[in-house]
PDB file of C-alpha atoms in Angstrom:
ATOM      1  CA  VAL J   1     -67.872  -4.485 -18.661  1.00 92.00           C
ATOM      2  CA  GLN J   2     -69.559  -3.552 -16.326  1.00 95.00           C
ATOM      3  CA  LEU J   3     -69.164  -2.288 -12.466  1.00 97.00           C
ATOM      4  CA  GLN J   4     -70.348  -1.570  -9.164  1.00 96.00           C
ATOM      5  CA  ALA J   5     -69.318   0.271  -7.023  1.00 97.00           C
ATOM      6  CA  SER J   6     -70.556   0.090  -3.113  1.00 98.00           C
ATOM      7  CA  GLY J   7     -69.598   0.410   0.550  1.00 98.00           C
ATOM      8  CA  GLY J   8     -69.897   3.910   1.063  1.00 98.00           C
ATOM      9  CA  GLY J   9     -72.000   6.276   4.151  1.00 98.00           C
ATOM     10  CA  LEU J  10     -72.076   8.256   6.482  1.00 98.00           C
ATOM     11  CA  VAL J  11     -68.887   8.305   8.741  1.00 98.00           C
ATOM     12  CA  GLN J  12     -66.380   9.768  11.228  1.00 98.00           C
ATOM     13  CA  ALA J  13     -63.495  11.417  11.122  1.00 98.00           C
ATOM     14  CA  GLY J  14     -60.824   9.287  11.653  1.00 98.00           C
ATOM     15  CA  ASP J  15     -63.475   6.180  11.042  1.00 98.00           C
ATOM     16  CA  SER J  16     -62.393   3.267   8.704  1.00 98.00           C
ATOM     17  CA  LEU J  17     -64.362   2.345   5.309  1.00 98.00           C
ATOM     18  CA  ARG J  18     -64.136  -0.049   2.871  1.00 98.00           C
ATOM     19  CA  LEU J  19     -65.824  -0.342  -0.625  1.00 98.00           C
ATOM     20  CA  SER J  20     -65.698  -2.774  -3.210  1.00 98.00           C
ATOM     21  CA  CYS J  21     -66.630  -3.359  -6.664  1.00 97.00           C
ATOM     22  CA  ALA J  22     -68.148  -5.843  -8.699  1.00 97.00           C
ATOM     23  CA  PHE J  23     -66.914  -6.419 -11.928  1.00 97.00           C
ATOM     24  CA  SER J  24     -68.619  -8.536 -14.579  1.00 96.00           C
ATOM     25  CA  GLY J  25     -69.157  -8.667 -18.622  1.00 94.00           C
ATOM     26  CA  GLY J  26     -65.795  -9.697 -18.984  1.00 94.00           C
ATOM     27  CA  THR J  27     -62.398 -11.682 -17.691  1.00 96.00           C
ATOM     28  CA  PHE J  28     -61.748  -9.567 -14.943  1.00 96.00           C
ATOM     29  CA  ALA J  29     -58.341 -10.976 -14.434  1.00 96.00           C
ATOM     30  CA  ASN J  30     -57.351  -9.492 -17.654  1.00 95.00           C
ATOM     31  CA  TYR J  31     -57.473  -5.908 -15.911  1.00 96.00           C
ATOM     32  CA  ALA J  32     -55.360  -3.585 -14.262  1.00 97.00           C
ATOM     33  CA  MET J  33     -57.835  -1.363 -11.964  1.00 97.00           C
ATOM     34  CA  GLY J  34     -57.748   1.806 -10.634  1.00 98.00           C
ATOM     35  CA  TRP J  35     -60.323   4.135  -8.172  1.00 98.00           C
ATOM     36  CA  PHE J  36     -61.292   8.090  -8.522  1.00 98.00           C
ATOM     37  CA  ARG J  37     -62.929   9.751  -6.763  1.00 98.00           C
ATOM     38  CA  GLN J  38     -64.308  13.391  -7.107  1.00 97.00           C
ATOM     39  CA  SER J  39     -65.343  15.985  -4.328  1.00 96.00           C
ATOM     40  CA  PRO J  40     -68.120  18.335  -4.997  1.00 91.00           C
ATOM     41  CA  GLY J  41     -67.517  21.005  -7.292  1.00 93.00           C
ATOM     42  CA  LYS J  42     -63.570  18.960  -8.301  1.00 95.00           C
ATOM     43  CA  GLU J  43     -62.318  17.216 -11.389  1.00 95.00           C
ATOM     44  CA  ARG J  44     -62.178  12.957 -10.579  1.00 96.00           C
ATOM     45  CA  GLU J  45     -59.094  12.568  -9.347  1.00 97.00           C
ATOM     46  CA  PHE J  46     -57.227   9.002  -8.917  1.00 98.00           C
ATOM     47  CA  VAL J  47     -56.189   6.922  -5.811  1.00 98.00           C
ATOM     48  CA  ALA J  48     -55.334   4.470  -6.468  1.00 98.00           C
ATOM     49  CA  ALA J  49     -54.639   1.141  -8.772  1.00 98.00           C
ATOM     50  CA  ILE J  50     -53.543  -2.237  -8.400  1.00 98.00           C
ATOM     51  CA  SER J  51     -52.584  -4.749 -11.742  1.00 97.00           C
ATOM     52  CA  TRP J  52     -54.276  -7.687 -12.404  1.00 96.00           C
ATOM     53  CA  ASN J  53     -52.696 -10.011 -10.649  1.00 96.00           C
ATOM     54  CA  GLY J  54     -52.814  -7.476  -7.443  1.00 96.00           C
ATOM     55  CA  GLY J  55     -48.742  -8.139  -6.785  1.00 97.00           C
ATOM     56  CA  SER J  56     -48.044  -4.313  -7.834  1.00 97.00           C
ATOM     57  CA  THR J  57     -50.150  -1.860  -7.075  1.00 98.00           C
ATOM     58  CA  TYR J  58     -49.823   2.471  -6.975  1.00 97.00           C
ATOM     59  CA  TYR J  59     -50.847   5.516  -5.398  1.00 97.00           C
ATOM     60  CA  ALA J  60     -52.169   9.308  -5.169  1.00 97.00           C
ATOM     61  CA  ASP J  61     -48.668  10.876  -2.907  1.00 95.00           C
ATOM     62  CA  SER J  62     -51.379  12.755  -0.839  1.00 91.00           C
ATOM     63  CA  LEU J  63     -53.344   9.261   0.017  1.00 92.00           C
ATOM     64  CA  LYS J  64     -50.062   6.630   0.597  1.00 84.00           C
ATOM     65  CA  GLY J  65     -50.636   5.399   3.401  1.00 90.00           C
ATOM     66  CA  ARG J  66     -54.293   5.748   4.744  1.00 97.00           C
ATOM     67  CA  PHE J  67     -56.287   3.951   2.413  1.00 98.00           C
ATOM     68  CA  THR J  68     -55.212   0.412   0.679  1.00 98.00           C
ATOM     69  CA  ILE J  69     -56.566  -1.131  -2.812  1.00 98.00           C
ATOM     70  CA  SER J  70     -56.892  -4.991  -3.069  1.00 98.00           C
ATOM     71  CA  ARG J  71     -58.276  -7.500  -5.360  1.00 98.00           C
ATOM     72  CA  SER J  72     -60.175 -11.119  -5.272  1.00 98.00           C
ATOM     73  CA  ASN J  73     -60.390 -12.580  -9.272  1.00 98.00           C
ATOM     74  CA  ALA J  74     -61.862 -15.540  -7.367  1.00 97.00           C
ATOM     75  CA  LYS J  75     -64.850 -12.831  -6.480  1.00 98.00           C
ATOM     76  CA  ASN J  76     -64.383 -10.584  -9.611  1.00 98.00           C
ATOM     77  CA  THR J  77     -63.928  -7.899  -6.877  1.00 98.00           C
ATOM     78  CA  VAL J  78     -61.512  -5.120  -6.049  1.00 98.00           C
ATOM     79  CA  TYR J  79     -61.548  -3.081  -3.046  1.00 98.00           C
ATOM     80  CA  LEU J  80     -59.869   0.050  -1.320  1.00 98.00           C
ATOM     81  CA  GLN J  81     -59.557   0.506   2.194  1.00 98.00           C
ATOM     82  CA  MET J  82     -59.753   3.590   3.589  1.00 98.00           C
ATOM     83  CA  ASN J  83     -58.454   4.438   6.943  1.00 98.00           C
ATOM     84  CA  SER J  84     -58.621   7.516   9.493  1.00 97.00           C
ATOM     85  CA  LEU J  85     -60.365   9.523   6.887  1.00 98.00           C
ATOM     86  CA  LYS J  86     -61.093  12.894   7.125  1.00 97.00           C
ATOM     87  CA  PRO J  87     -63.407  15.800   5.455  1.00 97.00           C
ATOM     88  CA  GLU J  88     -61.845  16.128   2.583  1.00 96.00           C
ATOM     89  CA  ASP J  89     -62.205  11.944   1.978  1.00 97.00           C
ATOM     90  CA  THR J  90     -65.687  13.347   1.122  1.00 98.00           C
ATOM     91  CA  ALA J  91     -66.453  12.481  -2.520  1.00 98.00           C
ATOM     92  CA  VAL J  92     -67.980  10.110  -5.115  1.00 98.00           C
ATOM     93  CA  TYR J  93     -65.955   7.181  -5.627  1.00 98.00           C
ATOM     94  CA  TYR J  94     -65.382   5.130  -8.390  1.00 98.00           C
ATOM     95  CA  CYS J  95     -63.881   2.363 -10.185  1.00 97.00           C
ATOM     96  CA  ALA J  96     -62.666   2.234 -13.035  1.00 97.00           C
ATOM     97  CA  ALA J  97     -60.916  -0.648 -15.712  1.00 97.00           C
ATOM     98  CA  LEU J  98     -57.742   0.682 -16.959  1.00 96.00           C
ATOM     99  CA  MET J  99     -58.062   0.511 -20.835  1.00 94.00           C
ATOM    100  CA  PHE J 100     -54.546  -0.828 -21.706  1.00 94.00           C
ATOM    101  CA  PRO J 101     -52.008  -2.967 -20.569  1.00 92.00           C
ATOM    102  CA  GLN J 102     -48.854  -0.325 -21.757  1.00 94.00           C
ATOM    103  CA  ASN J 103     -50.823   2.597 -19.886  1.00 95.00           C
ATOM    104  CA  TRP J 104     -49.819   1.024 -15.908  1.00 95.00           C
ATOM    105  CA  GLY J 105     -48.794   3.734 -14.334  1.00 94.00           C
ATOM    106  CA  SER J 106     -51.658   6.356 -14.773  1.00 96.00           C
ATOM    107  CA  ARG J 107     -52.911   8.624 -13.144  1.00 96.00           C
ATOM    108  CA  SER J 108     -55.283  10.302 -15.629  1.00 96.00           C
ATOM    109  CA  GLU J 109     -58.519   9.442 -16.250  1.00 95.00           C
ATOM    110  CA  ALA J 110     -58.754   8.922 -20.176  1.00 95.00           C
ATOM    111  CA  ASP J 111     -57.311   6.013 -19.222  1.00 96.00           C
ATOM    112  CA  PHE J 112     -59.952   3.281 -17.672  1.00 96.00           C
ATOM    113  CA  TYR J 113     -63.122   3.050 -18.661  1.00 91.00           C
ATOM    114  CA  SER J 114     -66.546   1.601 -17.769  1.00 87.00           C
ATOM    115  CA  TRP J 115     -66.842   3.988 -14.450  1.00 84.00           C
ATOM    116  CA  GLY J 116     -69.737   2.587 -13.013  1.00 81.00           C
ATOM    117  CA  GLN J 117     -73.092   5.230 -11.563  1.00 86.00           C
ATOM    118  CA  GLY J 118     -70.098   5.292  -7.838  1.00 95.00           C
ATOM    119  CA  THR J 119     -70.575   5.207  -4.791  1.00 98.00           C
ATOM    120  CA  LEU J 120     -70.745   8.251  -2.025  1.00 98.00           C
ATOM    121  CA  VAL J 121     -68.780   8.629   0.835  1.00 98.00           C
ATOM    122  CA  THR J 122     -69.074  11.296   3.676  1.00 98.00           C
ATOM    123  CA  VAL J 123     -67.249  11.701   6.523  1.00 98.00           C
ATOM    124  CA  SER J 124     -68.376  14.367   9.238  1.00 97.00           C
ATOM    125  CA  SER J 125     -65.809  16.073  11.514  1.00 94.00           C
TER     126      SER J 125
END
């Protein structure tokens, strides 16, 4: 499985941005997917996850309401819509695949794999 995140950039506080993650090397619909982020000097943290068919999602409590995860199995792509961006959202954003279905609900990066190189989001004040 290979994942390629894109869509990052420099935005101002209050702006919106949509990230995309292209999946290849496997059957996309077999995997729940997640987004994580890593800010400078901090550990990577969970952002959101979505089930294989998009029917279920869960979020980091601090981001619920501003960020929305979605997917298109026809396009082998998972998305992260980010609204009302804040300077503290500045980070490299990564997508990843949930390793085992029984770990659905996990917020631990240890339960996800195939990280790719991430996409940088910078939010200026």
